[in-house]
Each structure stands twice: as C-alpha cells, then as structure tokens.
Amino acid sequence: MRKTAVKKTSPKGKAPPKRKKGGPLRSKKPGRNQIAQARKLPSAAPKKKALRPRAPTPPGTAAPATAAPPEERPDTARPRALDIARAGLDKQAEDVLVLDVRGLTSYADYFVLMTADSDRQAGAIADTVDEKLKAQGATKVGVEGYESGRWILVDYGDVVAHVFSREARGFYDLEGLWADAPRFQVQA
C-alpha cells in the first residue's frame, strides 16, 4: 500500500508559509555545539619540545657548510655602483656616496647617493647614468621622480642610484636611515 503525502493546513485553512532555501538564520550568539567545543579546547598552548645540545665536533673535522658572509661572496654589483658614481661625477654631482647594504636589505646590494644643484642637473645626472650603464648592457628595472627632479631614483636591481636636490637629501637623510651600512665616498 502506498502512502500519500498529506498537506498540513493552518487552522484557518491556509497552507503554511514556504521556507526560504539556505537554512535558518544564524545569530551572533554561540550555539550549544560551539560552547561545548570551546570547553574541549586546551587553555594553554601545546608544550614545545626542548632542543638537545649538539655534540661538539672533534678537532680536525669540518663544520657544516653555511652561507658565506657578504664580505666573502663574489661581489658583482660593486663595479656597477662605482660606474654609476663616476657617471654622476662626470655631470658634476656632489657628495657622491656609496652605501653597501648587502645583508641589510633584500632588494639591493648598493645605494649610490648623489646631490644635484638644480632639477635640470638632476635629470642630466640620471640620463648620463642611464646612458653609461645601457652601453655596458645593463637594463634598468625602474625610474621614479623625473617629473619633479627633487629625488630621482634609478633602479638597476642590485644597485639603486638616488639623485637628490640639496633639500631633499637633507630631508630624507638616507645616510642616517642606513647608518649601519658600510660606506665610501667617491671623488673625481
């Protein structure tokens, strides 16, 4: 025998309202299951395992290989930084300073800081740097600040050239910001 579905009707003879798909509305208050689960969680963080000290290496055996310090690695960016500094000096850049930021930052090895007397001179210095490095086969990653000329930044990946006006160099004070970086002055 087959059962048939019987429609429920309200006492006034109307059908009950249809429910919307998506389930019941969720309230912001935690339900019973959420409270029970929170009680089961441990209140303290799991304990970390203690590290055992390494056994000392016997004399005469080599220590495990580690990365060479920045001073011992072959430095391919230094000649490029010096070329940028010399190109700036060719256009009468002043206070040419090279900062070695290897180990201090991950996006460059050297910063070359130069000061220009005017916006026009700053553009000429940046253009000369670009021409000299393009002749050597280097490609620039990006350039910023040509419009204003207060601070022109030319990025070559491992070396970043900064051409400042006097006011901008004093205001941004990259020498003070990178005070831990070894530095050397480049003169004509």
mmCIF file with all atom_site columns, N, CA, C and O in Angstrom, residues 142-185:
data_model
loop_
_atom_site.group_PDB
_atom_site.id
_atom_site.type_symbol
_atom_site.label_atom_id
_atom_site.label_alt_id
_atom_site.label_comp_id
_atom_site.label_asym_id
_atom_site.label_entity_id
_atom_site.label_seq_id
_atom_site.pdbx_PDB_ins_code
_atom_site.Cartn_x
_atom_site.Cartn_y
_atom_site.Cartn_z
_atom_site.occupancy
_atom_site.B_iso_or_equiv
_atom_site.pdbx_formal_charge
_atom_site.auth_seq_id
_atom_site.auth_comp_id
_atom_site.auth_asym_id
_atom_site.auth_atom_id
_atom_site.pdbx_PDB_model_num
ATOM 1   N N  . GLY A 1 142 ? 63.502 50.199 -13.042 1.00 0.00 ? 142 GLY A N  1
ATOM 2   C CA . GLY A 1 142 ? 62.500 51.245 -12.940 1.00 0.00 ? 142 GLY A CA 1
ATOM 3   C C  . GLY A 1 142 ? 63.126 52.597 -12.663 1.00 0.00 ? 142 GLY A C  1
ATOM 4   O O  . GLY A 1 142 ? 64.285 52.689 -12.251 1.00 0.00 ? 142 GLY A O  1
ATOM 5   N N  . VAL A 1 143 ? 62.342 53.630 -12.919 1.00 0.00 ? 143 VAL A N  1
ATOM 6   C CA . VAL A 1 143 ? 62.769 55.009 -12.683 1.00 0.00 ? 143 VAL A CA 1
ATOM 7   C C  . VAL A 1 143 ? 61.612 55.747 -12.030 1.00 0.00 ? 143 VAL A C  1
ATOM 8   O O  . VAL A 1 143 ? 60.456 55.565 -12.417 1.00 0.00 ? 143 VAL A O  1
ATOM 9   N N  . GLU A 1 144 ? 61.926 56.582 -11.051 1.00 0.00 ? 144 GLU A N  1
ATOM 10  C CA . GLU A 1 144 ? 60.911 57.397 -10.378 1.00 0.00 ? 144 GLU A CA 1
ATOM 11  C C  . GLU A 1 144 ? 61.449 58.808 -10.202 1.00 0.00 ? 144 GLU A C  1
ATOM 12  O O  . GLU A 1 144 ? 62.639 58.992 -9.980  1.00 0.00 ? 144 GLU A O  1
ATOM 13  N N  . GLY A 1 145 ? 60.581 59.793 -10.272 1.00 0.00 ? 145 GLY A N  1
ATOM 14  C CA . GLY A 1 145 ? 60.911 61.147 -9.883  1.00 0.00 ? 145 GLY A CA 1
ATOM 15  C C  . GLY A 1 145 ? 61.422 62.075 -10.955 1.00 0.00 ? 145 GLY A C  1
ATOM 16  O O  . GLY A 1 145 ? 61.851 63.185 -10.642 1.00 0.00 ? 145 GLY A O  1
ATOM 17  N N  . TYR A 1 146 ? 61.398 61.689 -12.228 1.00 0.00 ? 146 TYR A N  1
ATOM 18  C CA . TYR A 1 146 ? 61.872 62.586 -13.282 1.00 0.00 ? 146 TYR A CA 1
ATOM 19  C C  . TYR A 1 146 ? 61.030 63.861 -13.361 1.00 0.00 ? 146 TYR A C  1
ATOM 20  O O  . TYR A 1 146 ? 61.529 64.923 -13.700 1.00 0.00 ? 146 TYR A O  1
ATOM 21  N N  . GLU A 1 147 ? 59.749 63.761 -13.050 1.00 0.00 ? 147 GLU A N  1
ATOM 22  C CA . GLU A 1 147 ? 58.847 64.897 -13.187 1.00 0.00 ? 147 GLU A CA 1
ATOM 23  C C  . GLU A 1 147 ? 59.230 66.037 -12.247 1.00 0.00 ? 147 GLU A C  1
ATOM 24  O O  . GLU A 1 147 ? 59.273 67.194 -12.632 1.00 0.00 ? 147 GLU A O  1
ATOM 25  N N  . SER A 1 148 ? 59.509 65.703 -10.987 1.00 0.00 ? 148 SER A N  1
ATOM 26  C CA . SER A 1 148 ? 59.795 66.755 -10.012 1.00 0.00 ? 148 SER A CA 1
ATOM 27  C C  . SER A 1 148 ? 61.276 67.108 -9.981  1.00 0.00 ? 148 SER A C  1
ATOM 28  O O  . SER A 1 148 ? 61.637 68.265 -9.802  1.00 0.00 ? 148 SER A O  1
ATOM 29  N N  . GLY A 1 149 ? 62.161 66.125 -10.134 1.00 0.00 ? 149 GLY A N  1
ATOM 30  C CA . GLY A 1 149 ? 63.589 66.374 -10.114 1.00 0.00 ? 149 GLY A CA 1
ATOM 31  C C  . GLY A 1 149 ? 64.167 66.548 -8.718  1.00 0.00 ? 149 GLY A C  1
ATOM 32  O O  . GLY A 1 149 ? 65.361 66.737 -8.560  1.00 0.00 ? 149 GLY A O  1
ATOM 33  N N  . ARG A 1 150 ? 63.336 66.495 -7.687  1.00 0.00 ? 150 ARG A N  1
ATOM 34  C CA . ARG A 1 150 ? 63.835 66.628 -6.314  1.00 0.00 ? 150 ARG A CA 1
ATOM 35  C C  . ARG A 1 150 ? 64.573 65.359 -5.875  1.00 0.00 ? 150 ARG A C  1
ATOM 36  O O  . ARG A 1 150 ? 65.542 65.429 -5.157  1.00 0.00 ? 150 ARG A O  1
ATOM 37  N N  . TRP A 1 151 ? 64.035 64.216 -6.264  1.00 0.00 ? 151 TRP A N  1
ATOM 38  C CA . TRP A 1 151 ? 64.643 62.935 -5.905  1.00 0.00 ? 151 TRP A CA 1
ATOM 39  C C  . TRP A 1 151 ? 64.378 61.982 -7.058  1.00 0.00 ? 151 TRP A C  1
ATOM 40  O O  . TRP A 1 151 ? 63.269 61.501 -7.246  1.00 0.00 ? 151 TRP A O  1
ATOM 41  N N  . ILE A 1 152 ? 65.392 61.718 -7.839  1.00 0.00 ? 152 ILE A N  1
ATOM 42  C CA . ILE A 1 152 ? 65.260 60.786 -8.965  1.00 0.00 ? 152 ILE A CA 1
ATOM 43  C C  . ILE A 1 152 ? 65.895 59.478 -8.533  1.00 0.00 ? 152 ILE A C  1
ATOM 44  O O  . ILE A 1 152 ? 67.035 59.447 -8.078  1.00 0.00 ? 152 ILE A O  1
ATOM 45  N N  . LEU A 1 153 ? 65.155 58.415 -8.676  1.00 0.00 ? 153 LEU A N  1
ATOM 46  C CA . LEU A 1 153 ? 65.610 57.083 -8.276  1.00 0.00 ? 153 LEU A CA 1
ATOM 47  C C  . LEU A 1 153 ? 65.698 56.227 -9.537  1.00 0.00 ? 153 LEU A C  1
ATOM 48  O O  . LEU A 1 153 ? 64.712 56.106 -10.264 1.00 0.00 ? 153 LEU A O  1
ATOM 49  N N  . VAL A 1 154 ? 66.859 55.671 -9.803  1.00 0.00 ? 154 VAL A N  1
ATOM 50  C CA . VAL A 1 154 ? 67.056 54.783 -10.949 1.00 0.00 ? 154 VAL A CA 1
ATOM 51  C C  . VAL A 1 154 ? 67.480 53.428 -10.397 1.00 0.00 ? 154 VAL A C  1
ATOM 52  O O  . VAL A 1 154 ? 68.523 53.304 -9.763  1.00 0.00 ? 154 VAL A O  1
ATOM 53  N N  . ASP A 1 155 ? 66.654 52.411 -10.644 1.00 0.00 ? 155 ASP A N  1
ATOM 54  C CA . ASP A 1 155 ? 66.851 51.081 -10.060 1.00 0.00 ? 155 ASP A CA 1
ATOM 55  C C  . ASP A 1 155 ? 67.426 50.141 -11.111 1.00 0.00 ? 155 ASP A C  1
ATOM 56  O O  . ASP A 1 155 ? 66.829 49.943 -12.167 1.00 0.00 ? 155 ASP A O  1
ATOM 57  N N  . TYR A 1 156 ? 68.579 49.553 -10.795 1.00 0.00 ? 156 TYR A N  1
ATOM 58  C CA . TYR A 1 156 ? 69.208 48.556 -11.665 1.00 0.00 ? 156 TYR A CA 1
ATOM 59  C C  . TYR A 1 156 ? 69.194 47.174 -11.025 1.00 0.00 ? 156 TYR A C  1
ATOM 60  O O  . TYR A 1 156 ? 69.994 46.323 -11.370 1.00 0.00 ? 156 TYR A O  1
ATOM 61  N N  . GLY A 1 157 ? 68.318 46.936 -10.092 1.00 0.00 ? 157 GLY A N  1
ATOM 62  C CA . GLY A 1 157 ? 68.203 45.632 -9.448  1.00 0.00 ? 157 GLY A CA 1
ATOM 63  C C  . GLY A 1 157 ? 69.135 45.517 -8.261  1.00 0.00 ? 157 GLY A C  1
ATOM 64  O O  . GLY A 1 157 ? 68.723 45.670 -7.120  1.00 0.00 ? 157 GLY A O  1
ATOM 65  N N  . ASP A 1 158 ? 70.408 45.284 -8.518  1.00 0.00 ? 158 ASP A N  1
ATOM 66  C CA . ASP A 1 158 ? 71.359 45.129 -7.414  1.00 0.00 ? 158 ASP A CA 1
ATOM 67  C C  . ASP A 1 158 ? 71.928 46.461 -6.936  1.00 0.00 ? 158 ASP A C  1
ATOM 68  O O  . ASP A 1 158 ? 72.472 46.554 -5.840  1.00 0.00 ? 158 ASP A O  1
ATOM 69  N N  . VAL A 1 159 ? 71.799 47.516 -7.752  1.00 0.00 ? 159 VAL A N  1
ATOM 70  C CA . VAL A 1 159 ? 72.270 48.855 -7.379  1.00 0.00 ? 159 VAL A CA 1
ATOM 71  C C  . VAL A 1 159 ? 71.142 49.846 -7.644  1.00 0.00 ? 159 VAL A C  1
ATOM 72  O O  . VAL A 1 159 ? 70.504 49.796 -8.698  1.00 0.00 ? 159 VAL A O  1
ATOM 73  N N  . VAL A 1 160 ? 70.917 50.742 -6.694  1.00 0.00 ? 160 VAL A N  1
ATOM 74  C CA . VAL A 1 160 ? 69.897 51.777 -6.842  1.00 0.00 ? 160 VAL A CA 1
ATOM 75  C C  . VAL A 1 160 ? 70.588 53.134 -6.747  1.00 0.00 ? 160 VAL A C  1
ATOM 76  O O  . VAL A 1 160 ? 71.272 53.415 -5.760  1.00 0.00 ? 160 VAL A O  1
ATOM 77  N N  . ALA A 1 161 ? 70.421 53.969 -7.785  1.00 0.00 ? 161 ALA A N  1
ATOM 78  C CA . ALA A 1 161 ? 71.006 55.306 -7.805  1.00 0.00 ? 161 ALA A CA 1
ATOM 79  C C  . ALA A 1 161 ? 69.962 56.311 -7.336  1.00 0.00 ? 161 ALA A C  1
ATOM 80  O O  . ALA A 1 161 ? 68.812 56.299 -7.796  1.00 0.00 ? 161 ALA A O  1
ATOM 81  N N  . HIS A 1 162 ? 70.343 57.172 -6.395  1.00 0.00 ? 162 HIS A N  1
ATOM 82  C CA . HIS A 1 162 ? 69.473 58.217 -5.862  1.00 0.00 ? 162 HIS A CA 1
ATOM 83  C C  . HIS A 1 162 ? 70.111 59.559 -6.197  1.00 0.00 ? 162 HIS A C  1
ATOM 84  O O  . HIS A 1 162 ? 71.237 59.842 -5.759  1.00 0.00 ? 162 HIS A O  1
ATOM 85  N N  . VAL A 1 163 ? 69.419 60.385 -6.966  1.00 0.00 ? 163 VAL A N  1
ATOM 86  C CA . VAL A 1 163 ? 69.901 61.718 -7.289  1.00 0.00 ? 163 VAL A CA 1
ATOM 87  C C  . VAL A 1 163 ? 68.967 62.704 -6.586  1.00 0.00 ? 163 VAL A C  1
ATOM 88  O O  . VAL A 1 163 ? 67.782 62.782 -6.900  1.00 0.00 ? 163 VAL A O  1
ATOM 89  N N  . PHE A 1 164 ? 69.507 63.436 -5.609  1.00 0.00 ? 164 PHE A N  1
ATOM 90  C CA . PHE A 1 164 ? 68.715 64.322 -4.763  1.00 0.00 ? 164 PHE A CA 1
ATOM 91  C C  . PHE A 1 164 ? 69.003 65.785 -5.062  1.00 0.00 ? 164 PHE A C  1
ATOM 92  O O  . PHE A 1 164 ? 70.124 66.141 -5.441  1.00 0.00 ? 164 PHE A O  1
ATOM 93  N N  . SER A 1 165 ? 68.028 66.645 -4.771  1.00 0.00 ? 165 SER A N  1
ATOM 94  C CA . SER A 1 165 ? 68.315 68.062 -4.598  1.00 0.00 ? 165 SER A CA 1
ATOM 95  C C  . SER A 1 165 ? 68.874 68.209 -3.179  1.00 0.00 ? 165 SER A C  1
ATOM 96  O O  . SER A 1 165 ? 68.737 67.299 -2.353  1.00 0.00 ? 165 SER A O  1
ATOM 97  N N  . ARG A 1 166 ? 69.502 69.337 -2.878  1.00 0.00 ? 166 ARG A N  1
ATOM 98  C CA . ARG A 1 166 ? 70.085 69.511 -1.538  1.00 0.00 ? 166 ARG A CA 1
ATOM 99  C C  . ARG A 1 166 ? 69.037 69.393 -0.437  1.00 0.00 ? 166 ARG A C  1
ATOM 100 O O  . ARG A 1 166 ? 69.256 68.756 0.581   1.00 0.00 ? 166 ARG A O  1
ATOM 101 N N  . GLU A 1 167 ? 67.885 70.021 -0.647  1.00 0.00 ? 167 GLU A N  1
ATOM 102 C CA . GLU A 1 167 ? 66.835 69.998 0.374   1.00 0.00 ? 167 GLU A CA 1
ATOM 103 C C  . GLU A 1 167 ? 66.289 68.586 0.587   1.00 0.00 ? 167 GLU A C  1
ATOM 104 O O  . GLU A 1 167 ? 66.076 68.160 1.715   1.00 0.00 ? 167 GLU A O  1
ATOM 105 N N  . ALA A 1 168 ? 66.070 67.864 -0.502  1.00 0.00 ? 168 ALA A N  1
ATOM 106 C CA . ALA A 1 168 ? 65.517 66.510 -0.391  1.00 0.00 ? 168 ALA A CA 1
ATOM 107 C C  . ALA A 1 168 ? 66.508 65.562 0.280   1.00 0.00 ? 168 ALA A C  1
ATOM 108 O O  . ALA A 1 168 ? 66.115 64.711 1.090   1.00 0.00 ? 168 ALA A O  1
ATOM 109 N N  . ARG A 1 169 ? 67.788 65.718 -0.018  1.00 0.00 ? 169 ARG A N  1
ATOM 110 C CA . ARG A 1 169 ? 68.783 64.832 0.598   1.00 0.00 ? 169 ARG A CA 1
ATOM 111 C C  . ARG A 1 169 ? 68.847 65.058 2.100   1.00 0.00 ? 169 ARG A C  1
ATOM 112 O O  . ARG A 1 169 ? 68.940 64.113 2.882   1.00 0.00 ? 169 ARG A O  1
ATOM 113 N N  . GLY A 1 170 ? 68.767 66.310 2.515   1.00 0.00 ? 170 GLY A N  1
ATOM 114 C CA . GLY A 1 170 ? 68.757 66.595 3.947   1.00 0.00 ? 170 GLY A CA 1
ATOM 115 C C  . GLY A 1 170 ? 67.476 66.131 4.615   1.00 0.00 ? 170 GLY A C  1
ATOM 116 O O  . GLY A 1 170 ? 67.484 65.651 5.754   1.00 0.00 ? 170 GLY A O  1
ATOM 117 N N  . PHE A 1 171 ? 66.356 66.263 3.909   1.00 0.00 ? 171 PHE A N  1
ATOM 118 C CA . PHE A 1 171 ? 65.063 65.894 4.493   1.00 0.00 ? 171 PHE A CA 1
ATOM 119 C C  . PHE A 1 171 ? 64.932 64.381 4.654   1.00 0.00 ? 171 PHE A C  1
ATOM 120 O O  . PHE A 1 171 ? 64.538 63.891 5.709   1.00 0.00 ? 171 PHE A O  1
ATOM 121 N N  . TYR A 1 172 ? 65.249 63.615 3.607   1.00 0.00 ? 172 TYR A N  1
ATOM 122 C CA . TYR A 1 172 ? 65.068 62.156 3.664   1.00 0.00 ? 172 TYR A CA 1
ATOM 123 C C  . TYR A 1 172 ? 66.198 61.448 4.394   1.00 0.00 ? 172 TYR A C  1
ATOM 124 O O  . TYR A 1 172 ? 65.999 60.364 4.914   1.00 0.00 ? 172 TYR A O  1
ATOM 125 N N  . ASP A 1 173 ? 67.392 62.002 4.418   1.00 0.00 ? 173 ASP A N  1
ATOM 126 C CA . ASP A 1 173 ? 68.511 61.530 5.221   1.00 0.00 ? 173 ASP A CA 1
ATOM 127 C C  . ASP A 1 173 ? 68.725 60.015 5.121   1.00 0.00 ? 173 ASP A C  1
ATOM 128 O O  . ASP A 1 173 ? 68.663 59.288 6.114   1.00 0.00 ? 173 ASP A O  1
ATOM 129 N N  . LEU A 1 174 ? 68.970 59.546 3.908   1.00 0.00 ? 174 LEU A N  1
ATOM 130 C CA . LEU A 1 174 ? 69.212 58.114 3.729   1.00 0.00 ? 174 LEU A CA 1
ATOM 131 C C  . LEU A 1 174 ? 70.496 57.659 4.417   1.00 0.00 ? 174 LEU A C  1
ATOM 132 O O  . LEU A 1 174 ? 70.597 56.515 4.842   1.00 0.00 ? 174 LEU A O  1
ATOM 133 N N  . GLU A 1 175 ? 71.472 58.558 4.547   1.00 0.00 ? 175 GLU A N  1
ATOM 134 C CA . GLU A 1 175 ? 72.701 58.193 5.256   1.00 0.00 ? 175 GLU A CA 1
ATOM 135 C C  . GLU A 1 175 ? 72.387 57.854 6.705   1.00 0.00 ? 175 GLU A C  1
ATOM 136 O O  . GLU A 1 175 ? 72.960 56.921 7.268   1.00 0.00 ? 175 GLU A O  1
ATOM 137 N N  . GLY A 1 176 ? 71.495 58.615 7.318   1.00 0.00 ? 176 GLY A N  1
ATOM 138 C CA . GLY A 1 176 ? 71.115 58.339 8.708   1.00 0.00 ? 176 GLY A CA 1
ATOM 139 C C  . GLY A 1 176 ? 70.227 57.115 8.818   1.00 0.00 ? 176 GLY A C  1
ATOM 140 O O  . GLY A 1 176 ? 70.311 56.346 9.777   1.00 0.00 ? 176 GLY A O  1
ATOM 141 N N  . LEU A 1 177 ? 69.356 56.932 7.821   1.00 0.00 ? 177 LEU A N  1
ATOM 142 C CA . LEU A 1 177 ? 68.461 55.777 7.831   1.00 0.00 ? 177 LEU A CA 1
ATOM 143 C C  . LEU A 1 177 ? 69.241 54.475 7.711   1.00 0.00 ? 177 LEU A C  1
ATOM 144 O O  . LEU A 1 177 ? 68.924 53.486 8.362   1.00 0.00 ? 177 LEU A O  1
ATOM 145 N N  . TRP A 1 178 ? 70.285 54.469 6.891   1.00 0.00 ? 178 TRP A N  1
ATOM 146 C CA . TRP A 1 178 ? 71.133 53.295 6.697   1.00 0.00 ? 178 TRP A CA 1
ATOM 147 C C  . TRP A 1 178 ? 72.460 53.519 7.414   1.00 0.00 ? 178 TRP A C  1
ATOM 148 O O  . TRP A 1 178 ? 73.532 53.312 6.855   1.00 0.00 ? 178 TRP A O  1
ATOM 149 N N  . ALA A 1 179 ? 72.420 53.940 8.655   1.00 0.00 ? 179 ALA A N  1
ATOM 150 C CA . ALA A 1 179 ? 73.630 54.255 9.415   1.00 0.00 ? 179 ALA A CA 1
ATOM 151 C C  . ALA A 1 179 ? 74.515 53.026 9.632   1.00 0.00 ? 179 ALA A C  1
ATOM 152 O O  . ALA A 1 179 ? 75.731 53.156 9.780   1.00 0.00 ? 179 ALA A O  1
ATOM 153 N N  . ASP A 1 180 ? 73.936 51.838 9.635   1.00 0.00 ? 180 ASP A N  1
ATOM 154 C CA . ASP A 1 180 ? 74.710 50.614 9.858   1.00 0.00 ? 180 ASP A CA 1
ATOM 155 C C  . ASP A 1 180 ? 75.463 50.150 8.607   1.00 0.00 ? 180 ASP A C  1
ATOM 156 O O  . ASP A 1 180 ? 76.307 49.257 8.696   1.00 0.00 ? 180 ASP A O  1
ATOM 157 N N  . ALA A 1 181 ? 75.138 50.729 7.459   1.00 0.00 ? 181 ALA A N  1
ATOM 158 C CA . ALA A 1 181 ? 75.738 50.274 6.200   1.00 0.00 ? 181 ALA A CA 1
ATOM 159 C C  . ALA A 1 181 ? 77.154 50.820 6.048   1.00 0.00 ? 181 ALA A C  1
ATOM 160 O O  . ALA A 1 181 ? 77.391 52.003 6.278   1.00 0.00 ? 181 ALA A O  1
ATOM 161 N N  . PRO A 1 182 ? 78.104 49.949 5.656   1.00 0.00 ? 182 PRO A N  1
ATOM 162 C CA . PRO A 1 182 ? 79.441 50.457 5.330   1.00 0.00 ? 182 PRO A CA 1
ATOM 163 C C  . PRO A 1 182 ? 79.330 51.416 4.147   1.00 0.00 ? 182 PRO A C  1
ATOM 164 O O  . PRO A 1 182 ? 78.502 51.238 3.263   1.00 0.00 ? 182 PRO A O  1
ATOM 165 N N  . ARG A 1 183 ? 80.155 52.451 4.126   1.00 0.00 ? 183 ARG A N  1
ATOM 166 C CA . ARG A 1 183 ? 80.040 53.477 3.098   1.00 0.00 ? 183 ARG A CA 1
ATOM 167 C C  . ARG A 1 183 ? 81.415 53.924 2.656   1.00 0.00 ? 183 ARG A C  1
ATOM 168 O O  . ARG A 1 183 ? 82.382 53.800 3.387   1.00 0.00 ? 183 ARG A O  1
ATOM 169 N N  . PHE A 1 184 ? 81.475 54.436 1.430   1.00 0.00 ? 184 PHE A N  1
ATOM 170 C CA . PHE A 1 184 ? 82.701 55.061 0.963   1.00 0.00 ? 184 PHE A CA 1
ATOM 171 C C  . PHE A 1 184 ? 82.356 56.192 0.018   1.00 0.00 ? 184 PHE A C  1
ATOM 172 O O  . PHE A 1 184 ? 81.417 56.122 -0.742  1.00 0.00 ? 184 PHE A O  1
ATOM 173 N N  . GLN A 1 185 ? 83.135 57.262 0.167   1.00 0.00 ? 185 GLN A N  1
ATOM 174 C CA . GLN A 1 185 ? 82.953 58.466 -0.637  1.00 0.00 ? 185 GLN A CA 1
ATOM 175 C C  . GLN A 1 185 ? 83.666 58.263 -1.957  1.00 0.00 ? 185 GLN A C  1
ATOM 176 O O  . GLN A 1 185 ? 84.761 57.681 -2.009  1.00 0.00 ? 185 GLN A O  1
#
